[in-house]
C-alpha cells in the first residue's frame, strides 16, 4: 500500500507554504531520511526529508514548483515496487472522503468575546488553544496565552496604549516588508566637499533661518535629485504591478522614545536646502511630540535612515512599504582609502541602498547610487 | 329647526359619500371605502339628540356617524385621502375615524367592540356622576356576535346610560341577515336582556329621531339602556369597487333607492322645498370645497409613523432606600395597599372582576375595599371577560381608569381581541388624543395542580404587541411600586402576579412610592454568569446561585420586572461583565421572552459573549394536573443550578 507524502507544518504557526520542487525524480527509489522535496515558508526554504522508503510517485496533477500548498495536503506517494500509479490514484480517491485535510486547516472555534479580547491584546488566535477538553477558545484562554508571552510587564487587561498600537503597526509593516525580495547596493562617498559645504552653510542658515543644517538635509536633497535623474527607480509595487511616483518626496526615519516614525519632506527636489532644513526641523519636532498627522508619513518615494550618530559604520535597512528604496547611512568618518598606490586617510560616508527587486533591477539600482554619489561628492549641485 | 338640521345632515352625508365614491374611482382613496348611502336617516336622527360630550362608537361604515356628530367634512376627505389633516392624521382611513374632541370616539374595523365600548363610556359617565350618554352604532351582523350579548347584558344589569343603535341593513357584508339569525327580530331580543327594544323604519328620519329622543331621555334620567333597531338598506356596495349583484338583485336595490330617506323628508315637507334647495346648494359647495381642499392637503411624514404608540412617559425614580428592612407583607398585600392608596386619591379608578366586591377577590386582591369605596367602584361582574374588558376600554376612552381583575390570566385570553385590537391600538390610532389607562391584572404560573386553564403566563405573547406594558413582579416591594406606577401611568398595563409568590412576604415601605417601568433589578451581583429570571423563577435562580456560591461559582441574577418595556441595557452591562447569559423562564421556549433577550444580546453584545446564550424553560406542553406530570413541565431549582454550572464551565 502506497504511503502518502504530506506537506508538513514549518514552524509552529504556518498553515501553508510554497512547494519548491521534488529533490528526487519520479520513479526513483527513496530511502527514509533522504531529502525528498523543498518547501518555502515566509522565512526559509527547507528540504523535507522522506519519513518512509519507497518509489516516488508524485500525485497526478499535484503541485508544480512554485505552487501554494497547505499543511497536510497530499502531494505524492511512496509506492511499493511494482505498485501501479492507477491503483494509487484510485486508492487515494477512495481514501479522500475520509482524509482530514479541511478539518486540519479549519481553525479552532473561538467565542466572540475571545475574538474581541484577542484583537484588543494583539494576539493571534492561531497562537491560542482551548483548555484541555475544551472545544472552543474562550476569553480565559486568550488571557492565559497573553500572560505566557514574554513581556516584562503584567498582561495589559486594559486596551493597549497608543504607543503599543503604533508598535504593532510597525511590526506588521516590517513583517510584510521583509517578505519582499530585497537586494543591496553600497558605496562609500568621498565626503570631503560635502562636509566643507555643510560647515560653510551652517552659520549662514543659522543666522538666516534659525536652523542647524544637518548632513541629513543635504542627503534628502541629493536623494530627491537622484530620483529625478533616474526616474526608472522612482517607482513602487502596487497590486501586482510597478507604478511610477509622480513626486519626489523623501521620508526620514526618526526614532522617538517609543516608536520609529518616518515623516516626509514633500517635493524635496524643488526645495532649497534651507527650506529642507526648516521642514525637517518641524517634522522631527512633531514626531517627537507625537503630533504627526495621518498624511505626514505618506507618499515618500524612499526613506533615509541615518544611524551614523550612534557610531554605526554601516548597515542594511528593511524597506518601508510601499517604497522600493531605502538608504541606510553610516557614520561619516576618516577611513583609510587607497589612492593611486598609497593608502590615505579620507572623510567618507558609507551608504547602503536596499532595493525592491520586483520593481528595480541591479543595473538601475547601481545607476541611481552612482547619481547619488556624484551629487554628494560635487555638492554645489545641491544649491542649484 | 330640527327638520332643517336632519335634512342638512342627511344631504351632507349623501353628497359627501357620492363624492367619495368618485374620489375612490379617481384613486385618491388608497384602501377600503365603505359608504353610508341609503342609511343617512339613522345617523342624522340619532345624533340630533346628542351633545358634543356624548360619546359615539361606530363601525367600519362610519362616515355618516362622523359627519352627523359634527366632523368637518374636509377632515373626513383628508383622512380617506391619507393626509396629515385627516381626522386620524392619516392613520385610519375609512374604517378608523377618530375625533374625540367632538365625541366621535372612534370607528372600528372589527364588528362588535363598539357595543362594549359604548357600555364602558356609559359606566364611566355614571361613575363621574354626569348625564352624558354612550351610543353604539352597529350593523345587523354584530347582533350575532358575542359582544352584543355581553354588552347588552352588562348595560342592563347596571342600567347604564347607553343607546344601542342597530342599523339593520339586512346584510352582514354579503350574508343576508335572514340566513344568519335564528330570530331575525333584533328589537325583540332586548326583552331577553331586560331592556326596552324599539323597531323603527330606518329610512324615516323623523321616526328614528323620535325613538332616539326617548332613549336619550331615559338614559340621562338614569333609567338605563335602550336597543333601537332601524330597518334600512345600503344602496351602494359593501365597499366601493366591489360587485353588488351576486347576493342581491338590481331590482331590490332599485326598490330601496325609491325609499330614499332624503326624498321622503322632502315629500313630507313640501312647504320647505325652497329651504331644502338652498341647503342642497350650500352642501354641494361645501363638499366640493372639502374634496378640493383635502386633495391639496399635505401628506403625513414617515417620522410620524411610530409616534403615540404609548403616552408620554412620566419620569419617576425608584426611591433610593429600596425595600429596607422594616415591616414585611405579602406580594398580594403590597398591591392591595397600592390599589387602596390610589383609589383614595383618584375617583376615576374602578375595579371590575368576578368576586372582587364584597368577597374581596379570590386572592384577596381587593380585600376590604368594597366597604370603603362601594359597589360602583368595586364591581362584581358576570363571567364575561370579553364584555367587561371591552367595557374597560370604552371607560378609559372617556376618562375612566378601570382595573380589570381576571383572577387567573388564562381568562384574559377570552378578551384577546379587545386587548390587542382595541386597548393596545387606541392611543396610536387616535394620534395620542385618547389615553388608555387600563390596568389588566391576574395571576400567572404553574403550581398546586391548577392544571391547564389556571396555570398560564402569556407575558411573552402580550409583550409582542405595541401599545401594551407588561409587568411581572417577583417581590412585594417591586409589586407595590410597579402597581402604583401602573395606576398613575396613561398606558394599558398587564400586571401579572406569579401565583406561587403571592403569599411570600418581604419588606415593603408603608409610604407610597413608584417604581418606573423598564428598569430591571439586579437581585444578586456576581461575576461569572448572568441569569435573567422572570417571576417565580427569580427566587429559584437566587437559591440555585446560592448553591453555586458554595462551589466557588459567582452568578449575577437579574429580574427584568417589566417585560415591556424591557431593560436590555442592564442585561447587556451584566453580560459585558460576565460573558455568559442564561435566561430562566417557566414558560415554553418558542418565541418567548428569552428568545427576544437572546436576539438583543447577540445583536448588541456579540463581542461580550464567551459562550452560547442558553435558556432554561418549561416544556412545550399545556400544563397537566397530576403532581409528577406538573413537576415535569416546570424547571426545578436543581435543573437551574445544573444549567448554571454547565454554562459557567462551557468551553
mmCIF file with all atom_site columns, N, CA, C and O in Angstrom, chain A residues 111-117 130-131 133-141, chain B residues 574-580 605-612 614 650-651:
data_model
loop_
_atom_site.group_PDB
_atom_site.id
_atom_site.type_symbol
_atom_site.label_atom_id
_atom_site.label_alt_id
_atom_site.label_comp_id
_atom_site.label_asym_id
_atom_site.label_entity_id
_atom_site.label_seq_id
_atom_site.pdbx_PDB_ins_code
_atom_site.Cartn_x
_atom_site.Cartn_y
_atom_site.Cartn_z
_atom_site.occupancy
_atom_site.B_iso_or_equiv
_atom_site.pdbx_formal_charge
_atom_site.auth_seq_id
_atom_site.auth_comp_id
_atom_site.auth_asym_id
_atom_site.auth_atom_id
_atom_site.pdbx_PDB_model_num
ATOM 1   N N  . UNK A 1 111 ? -14.930 31.973 20.937 1.00 0.00 ? 111 UNK A N  1
ATOM 2   C CA . UNK A 1 111 ? -16.128 32.736 21.294 1.00 0.00 ? 111 UNK A CA 1
ATOM 3   C C  . UNK A 1 111 ? -15.956 34.178 20.821 1.00 0.00 ? 111 UNK A C  1
ATOM 4   O O  . UNK A 1 111 ? -14.828 34.667 20.672 1.00 0.00 ? 111 UNK A O  1
ATOM 5   N N  . UNK A 1 112 ? -17.084 34.880 20.584 1.00 0.00 ? 112 UNK A N  1
ATOM 6   C CA . UNK A 1 112 ? -16.971 36.286 20.179 1.00 0.00 ? 112 UNK A CA 1
ATOM 7   C C  . UNK A 1 112 ? -16.150 37.092 21.171 1.00 0.00 ? 112 UNK A C  1
ATOM 8   O O  . UNK A 1 112 ? -15.362 37.945 20.793 1.00 0.00 ? 112 UNK A O  1
ATOM 9   N N  . UNK A 1 113 ? -16.345 36.789 22.445 1.00 0.00 ? 113 UNK A N  1
ATOM 10  C CA . UNK A 1 113 ? -15.625 37.538 23.472 1.00 0.00 ? 113 UNK A CA 1
ATOM 11  C C  . UNK A 1 113 ? -14.121 37.257 23.378 1.00 0.00 ? 113 UNK A C  1
ATOM 12  O O  . UNK A 1 113 ? -13.304 38.156 23.517 1.00 0.00 ? 113 UNK A O  1
ATOM 13  N N  . UNK A 1 114 ? -13.774 36.005 23.115 1.00 0.00 ? 114 UNK A N  1
ATOM 14  C CA . UNK A 1 114 ? -12.365 35.651 22.984 1.00 0.00 ? 114 UNK A CA 1
ATOM 15  C C  . UNK A 1 114 ? -11.751 36.360 21.777 1.00 0.00 ? 114 UNK A C  1
ATOM 16  O O  . UNK A 1 114 ? -10.631 36.865 21.833 1.00 0.00 ? 114 UNK A O  1
ATOM 17  N N  . UNK A 1 115 ? -12.517 36.409 20.682 1.00 0.00 ? 115 UNK A N  1
ATOM 18  C CA . UNK A 1 115 ? -12.021 37.102 19.483 1.00 0.00 ? 115 UNK A CA 1
ATOM 19  C C  . UNK A 1 115 ? -11.771 38.576 19.782 1.00 0.00 ? 115 UNK A C  1
ATOM 20  O O  . UNK A 1 115 ? -10.752 39.145 19.408 1.00 0.00 ? 115 UNK A O  1
ATOM 21  N N  . UNK A 1 116 ? -12.767 39.195 20.454 1.00 0.00 ? 116 UNK A N  1
ATOM 22  C CA . UNK A 1 116 ? -12.642 40.616 20.748 1.00 0.00 ? 116 UNK A CA 1
ATOM 23  C C  . UNK A 1 116 ? -11.442 40.858 21.660 1.00 0.00 ? 116 UNK A C  1
ATOM 24  O O  . UNK A 1 116 ? -10.682 41.810 21.474 1.00 0.00 ? 116 UNK A O  1
ATOM 25  N N  . UNK A 1 117 ? -11.269 39.979 22.647 1.00 0.00 ? 117 UNK A N  1
ATOM 26  C CA . UNK A 1 117 ? -10.158 40.154 23.592 1.00 0.00 ? 117 UNK A CA 1
ATOM 27  C C  . UNK A 1 117 ? -8.824  39.960 22.877 1.00 0.00 ? 117 UNK A C  1
ATOM 28  O O  . UNK A 1 117 ? -7.872  40.714 23.082 1.00 0.00 ? 117 UNK A O  1
ATOM 29  N N  . UNK A 1 130 ? -7.618  26.015 23.238 1.00 0.00 ? 130 UNK A N  1
ATOM 30  C CA . UNK A 1 130 ? -8.556  25.863 24.344 1.00 0.00 ? 130 UNK A CA 1
ATOM 31  C C  . UNK A 1 130 ? -7.919  25.095 25.500 1.00 0.00 ? 130 UNK A C  1
ATOM 32  O O  . UNK A 1 130 ? -6.938  24.369 25.306 1.00 0.00 ? 130 UNK A O  1
ATOM 33  N N  . UNK A 1 131 ? -8.516  25.246 26.661 1.00 0.00 ? 131 UNK A N  1
ATOM 34  C CA . UNK A 1 131 ? -8.077  24.464 27.810 1.00 0.00 ? 131 UNK A CA 1
ATOM 35  C C  . UNK A 1 131 ? -8.327  22.983 27.497 1.00 0.00 ? 131 UNK A C  1
ATOM 36  O O  . UNK A 1 131 ? -9.167  22.671 26.659 1.00 0.00 ? 131 UNK A O  1
ATOM 37  N N  . UNK A 1 133 ? -9.743  19.596 26.906 1.00 0.00 ? 133 UNK A N  1
ATOM 38  C CA . UNK A 1 133 ? -11.144 19.174 26.873 1.00 0.00 ? 133 UNK A CA 1
ATOM 39  C C  . UNK A 1 133 ? -12.075 20.193 26.273 1.00 0.00 ? 133 UNK A C  1
ATOM 40  O O  . UNK A 1 133 ? -13.219 19.897 26.004 1.00 0.00 ? 133 UNK A O  1
ATOM 41  N N  . UNK A 1 134 ? -11.589 21.425 26.066 1.00 0.00 ? 134 UNK A N  1
ATOM 42  C CA . UNK A 1 134 ? -12.443 22.484 25.523 1.00 0.00 ? 134 UNK A CA 1
ATOM 43  C C  . UNK A 1 134 ? -12.568 22.368 24.012 1.00 0.00 ? 134 UNK A C  1
ATOM 44  O O  . UNK A 1 134 ? -11.638 21.943 23.344 1.00 0.00 ? 134 UNK A O  1
ATOM 45  N N  . UNK A 1 135 ? -13.735 22.775 23.493 1.00 0.00 ? 135 UNK A N  1
ATOM 46  C CA . UNK A 1 135 ? -13.937 22.731 22.050 1.00 0.00 ? 135 UNK A CA 1
ATOM 47  C C  . UNK A 1 135 ? -13.722 24.092 21.421 1.00 0.00 ? 135 UNK A C  1
ATOM 48  O O  . UNK A 1 135 ? -13.562 24.213 20.229 1.00 0.00 ? 135 UNK A O  1
ATOM 49  N N  . UNK A 1 136 ? -13.789 25.132 22.239 1.00 0.00 ? 136 UNK A N  1
ATOM 50  C CA . UNK A 1 136 ? -13.598 26.464 21.662 1.00 0.00 ? 136 UNK A CA 1
ATOM 51  C C  . UNK A 1 136 ? -12.706 27.312 22.549 1.00 0.00 ? 136 UNK A C  1
ATOM 52  O O  . UNK A 1 136 ? -12.585 27.045 23.749 1.00 0.00 ? 136 UNK A O  1
ATOM 53  N N  . UNK A 1 137 ? -12.103 28.284 21.924 1.00 0.00 ? 137 UNK A N  1
ATOM 54  C CA . UNK A 1 137 ? -11.260 29.222 22.654 1.00 0.00 ? 137 UNK A CA 1
ATOM 55  C C  . UNK A 1 137 ? -12.166 30.230 23.344 1.00 0.00 ? 137 UNK A C  1
ATOM 56  O O  . UNK A 1 137 ? -13.034 30.810 22.705 1.00 0.00 ? 137 UNK A O  1
ATOM 57  N N  . UNK A 1 138 ? -12.003 30.397 24.642 1.00 0.00 ? 138 UNK A N  1
ATOM 58  C CA . UNK A 1 138 ? -12.775 31.400 25.371 1.00 0.00 ? 138 UNK A CA 1
ATOM 59  C C  . UNK A 1 138 ? -11.817 32.483 25.879 1.00 0.00 ? 138 UNK A C  1
ATOM 60  O O  . UNK A 1 138 ? -10.592 32.365 25.740 1.00 0.00 ? 138 UNK A O  1
ATOM 61  N N  . UNK A 1 139 ? -12.386 33.514 26.453 1.00 0.00 ? 139 UNK A N  1
ATOM 62  C CA . UNK A 1 139 ? -11.580 34.664 26.871 1.00 0.00 ? 139 UNK A CA 1
ATOM 63  C C  . UNK A 1 139 ? -10.428 34.240 27.779 1.00 0.00 ? 139 UNK A C  1
ATOM 64  O O  . UNK A 1 139 ? -9.305  34.709 27.642 1.00 0.00 ? 139 UNK A O  1
ATOM 65  N N  . UNK A 1 140 ? -10.728 33.343 28.711 1.00 0.00 ? 140 UNK A N  1
ATOM 66  C CA . UNK A 1 140 ? -9.725  32.878 29.658 1.00 0.00 ? 140 UNK A CA 1
ATOM 67  C C  . UNK A 1 140 ? -8.494  32.321 28.935 1.00 0.00 ? 140 UNK A C  1
ATOM 68  O O  . UNK A 1 140 ? -7.357  32.545 29.349 1.00 0.00 ? 140 UNK A O  1
ATOM 69  N N  . UNK A 1 141 ? -8.732  31.591 27.841 1.00 0.00 ? 141 UNK A N  1
ATOM 70  C CA . UNK A 1 141 ? -7.614  31.009 27.080 1.00 0.00 ? 141 UNK A CA 1
ATOM 71  C C  . UNK A 1 141 ? -6.743  32.096 26.463 1.00 0.00 ? 141 UNK A C  1
ATOM 72  O O  . UNK A 1 141 ? -5.519  31.981 26.409 1.00 0.00 ? 141 UNK A O  1
ATOM 73  N N  . UNK B 2 574 ? -24.453 43.586 32.328 1.00 0.00 ? 574 UNK B N  1
ATOM 74  C CA . UNK B 2 574 ? -24.083 42.409 33.113 1.00 0.00 ? 574 UNK B CA 1
ATOM 75  C C  . UNK B 2 574 ? -23.316 41.405 32.246 1.00 0.00 ? 574 UNK B C  1
ATOM 76  O O  . UNK B 2 574 ? -22.304 40.841 32.666 1.00 0.00 ? 574 UNK B O  1
ATOM 77  N N  . UNK B 2 575 ? -23.805 41.186 31.021 1.00 0.00 ? 575 UNK B N  1
ATOM 78  C CA . UNK B 2 575 ? -23.146 40.219 30.138 1.00 0.00 ? 575 UNK B CA 1
ATOM 79  C C  . UNK B 2 575 ? -21.757 40.712 29.731 1.00 0.00 ? 575 UNK B C  1
ATOM 80  O O  . UNK B 2 575 ? -20.834 39.927 29.555 1.00 0.00 ? 575 UNK B O  1
ATOM 81  N N  . UNK B 2 576 ? -21.631 42.022 29.640 1.00 0.00 ? 576 UNK B N  1
ATOM 82  C CA . UNK B 2 576 ? -20.293 42.565 29.333 1.00 0.00 ? 576 UNK B CA 1
ATOM 83  C C  . UNK B 2 576 ? -19.312 42.165 30.435 1.00 0.00 ? 576 UNK B C  1
ATOM 84  O O  . UNK B 2 576 ? -18.153 41.885 30.176 1.00 0.00 ? 576 UNK B O  1
ATOM 85  N N  . UNK B 2 577 ? -19.843 42.118 31.645 1.00 0.00 ? 577 UNK B N  1
ATOM 86  C CA . UNK B 2 577 ? -19.007 41.747 32.791 1.00 0.00 ? 577 UNK B CA 1
ATOM 87  C C  . UNK B 2 577 ? -18.753 40.237 32.823 1.00 0.00 ? 577 UNK B C  1
ATOM 88  O O  . UNK B 2 577 ? -17.626 39.803 32.985 1.00 0.00 ? 577 UNK B O  1
ATOM 89  N N  . UNK B 2 578 ? -19.814 39.450 32.635 1.00 0.00 ? 578 UNK B N  1
ATOM 90  C CA . UNK B 2 578 ? -19.677 38.006 32.871 1.00 0.00 ? 578 UNK B CA 1
ATOM 91  C C  . UNK B 2 578 ? -19.354 37.190 31.620 1.00 0.00 ? 578 UNK B C  1
ATOM 92  O O  . UNK B 2 578 ? -18.764 36.125 31.715 1.00 0.00 ? 578 UNK B O  1
ATOM 93  N N  . UNK B 2 579 ? -19.803 37.661 30.445 1.00 0.00 ? 579 UNK B N  1
ATOM 94  C CA . UNK B 2 579 ? -19.545 36.930 29.202 1.00 0.00 ? 579 UNK B CA 1
ATOM 95  C C  . UNK B 2 579 ? -20.470 35.750 28.961 1.00 0.00 ? 579 UNK B C  1
ATOM 96  O O  . UNK B 2 579 ? -20.380 35.095 27.935 1.00 0.00 ? 579 UNK B O  1
ATOM 97  N N  . UNK B 2 580 ? -21.357 35.463 29.917 1.00 0.00 ? 580 UNK B N  1
ATOM 98  C CA . UNK B 2 580 ? -22.227 34.284 29.781 1.00 0.00 ? 580 UNK B CA 1
ATOM 99  C C  . UNK B 2 580 ? -23.637 34.630 30.231 1.00 0.00 ? 580 UNK B C  1
ATOM 100 O O  . UNK B 2 580 ? -23.815 35.303 31.244 1.00 0.00 ? 580 UNK B O  1
ATOM 101 N N  . UNK B 2 605 ? -24.494 42.738 21.949 1.00 0.00 ? 605 UNK B N  1
ATOM 102 C CA . UNK B 2 605 ? -23.412 42.370 22.856 1.00 0.00 ? 605 UNK B CA 1
ATOM 103 C C  . UNK B 2 605 ? -22.619 41.170 22.364 1.00 0.00 ? 605 UNK B C  1
ATOM 104 O O  . UNK B 2 605 ? -22.064 40.414 23.153 1.00 0.00 ? 605 UNK B O  1
ATOM 105 N N  . UNK B 2 606 ? -22.560 41.011 21.041 1.00 0.00 ? 606 UNK B N  1
ATOM 106 C CA . UNK B 2 606 ? -21.902 39.840 20.441 1.00 0.00 ? 606 UNK B CA 1
ATOM 107 C C  . UNK B 2 606 ? -20.493 39.640 21.001 1.00 0.00 ? 606 UNK B C  1
ATOM 108 O O  . UNK B 2 606 ? -20.122 38.547 21.405 1.00 0.00 ? 606 UNK B O  1
ATOM 109 N N  . UNK B 2 607 ? -19.756 40.718 21.046 1.00 0.00 ? 607 UNK B N  1
ATOM 110 C CA . UNK B 2 607 ? -18.359 40.595 21.472 1.00 0.00 ? 607 UNK B CA 1
ATOM 111 C C  . UNK B 2 607 ? -18.202 40.358 22.976 1.00 0.00 ? 607 UNK B C  1
ATOM 112 O O  . UNK B 2 607 ? -17.093 40.142 23.450 1.00 0.00 ? 607 UNK B O  1
ATOM 113 N N  . UNK B 2 608 ? -19.326 40.445 23.710 1.00 0.00 ? 608 UNK B N  1
ATOM 114 C CA . UNK B 2 608 ? -19.223 40.167 25.148 1.00 0.00 ? 608 UNK B CA 1
ATOM 115 C C  . UNK B 2 608 ? -19.289 38.665 25.418 1.00 0.00 ? 608 UNK B C  1
ATOM 116 O O  . UNK B 2 608 ? -18.929 38.207 26.484 1.00 0.00 ? 608 UNK B O  1
ATOM 117 N N  . UNK B 2 609 ? -19.804 37.905 24.455 1.00 0.00 ? 609 UNK B N  1
ATOM 118 C CA . UNK B 2 609 ? -20.181 36.520 24.738 1.00 0.00 ? 609 UNK B CA 1
ATOM 119 C C  . UNK B 2 609 ? -18.992 35.566 24.681 1.00 0.00 ? 609 UNK B C  1
ATOM 120 O O  . UNK B 2 609 ? -18.261 35.529 23.708 1.00 0.00 ? 609 UNK B O  1
ATOM 121 N N  . UNK B 2 610 ? -18.864 34.810 25.751 1.00 0.00 ? 610 UNK B N  1
ATOM 122 C CA . UNK B 2 610 ? -17.780 33.834 25.829 1.00 0.00 ? 610 UNK B CA 1
ATOM 123 C C  . UNK B 2 610 ? -18.317 32.414 25.673 1.00 0.00 ? 610 UNK B C  1
ATOM 124 O O  . UNK B 2 610 ? -17.560 31.457 25.691 1.00 0.00 ? 610 UNK B O  1
ATOM 125 N N  . UNK B 2 611 ? -19.619 32.319 25.532 1.00 0.00 ? 611 UNK B N  1
ATOM 126 C CA . UNK B 2 611 ? -20.263 31.010 25.370 1.00 0.00 ? 611 UNK B CA 1
ATOM 127 C C  . UNK B 2 611 ? -21.621 31.274 24.740 1.00 0.00 ? 611 UNK B C  1
ATOM 128 O O  . UNK B 2 611 ? -22.101 32.398 24.763 1.00 0.00 ? 611 UNK B O  1
ATOM 129 N N  . UNK B 2 612 ? -22.246 30.237 24.175 1.00 0.00 ? 612 UNK B N  1
ATOM 130 C CA . UNK B 2 612 ? -23.582 30.438 23.598 1.00 0.00 ? 612 UNK B CA 1
ATOM 131 C C  . UNK B 2 612 ? -24.566 30.901 24.674 1.00 0.00 ? 612 UNK B C  1
ATOM 132 O O  . UNK B 2 612 ? -24.446 30.531 25.835 1.00 0.00 ? 612 UNK B O  1
ATOM 133 N N  . UNK B 2 614 ? -27.866 30.562 26.582 1.00 0.00 ? 614 UNK B N  1
ATOM 134 C CA . UNK B 2 614 ? -28.690 29.381 26.831 1.00 0.00 ? 614 UNK B CA 1
ATOM 135 C C  . UNK B 2 614 ? -29.950 29.755 27.595 1.00 0.00 ? 614 UNK B C  1
ATOM 136 O O  . UNK B 2 614 ? -30.006 30.766 28.268 1.00 0.00 ? 614 UNK B O  1
ATOM 137 N N  . UNK B 2 650 ? -18.734 25.874 30.391 1.00 0.00 ? 650 UNK B N  1
ATOM 138 C CA . UNK B 2 650 ? -18.753 25.556 28.956 1.00 0.00 ? 650 UNK B CA 1
ATOM 139 C C  . UNK B 2 650 ? -17.521 26.125 28.262 1.00 0.00 ? 650 UNK B C  1
ATOM 140 O O  . UNK B 2 650 ? -17.189 27.296 28.388 1.00 0.00 ? 650 UNK B O  1
ATOM 141 N N  . UNK B 2 651 ? -16.833 25.246 27.503 1.00 0.00 ? 651 UNK B N  1
ATOM 142 C CA . UNK B 2 651 ? -15.634 25.674 26.764 1.00 0.00 ? 651 UNK B CA 1
ATOM 143 C C  . UNK B 2 651 ? -15.748 25.197 25.338 1.00 0.00 ? 651 UNK B C  1
ATOM 144 O O  . UNK B 2 651 ? -16.302 24.148 25.104 1.00 0.00 ? 651 UNK B O  1
#
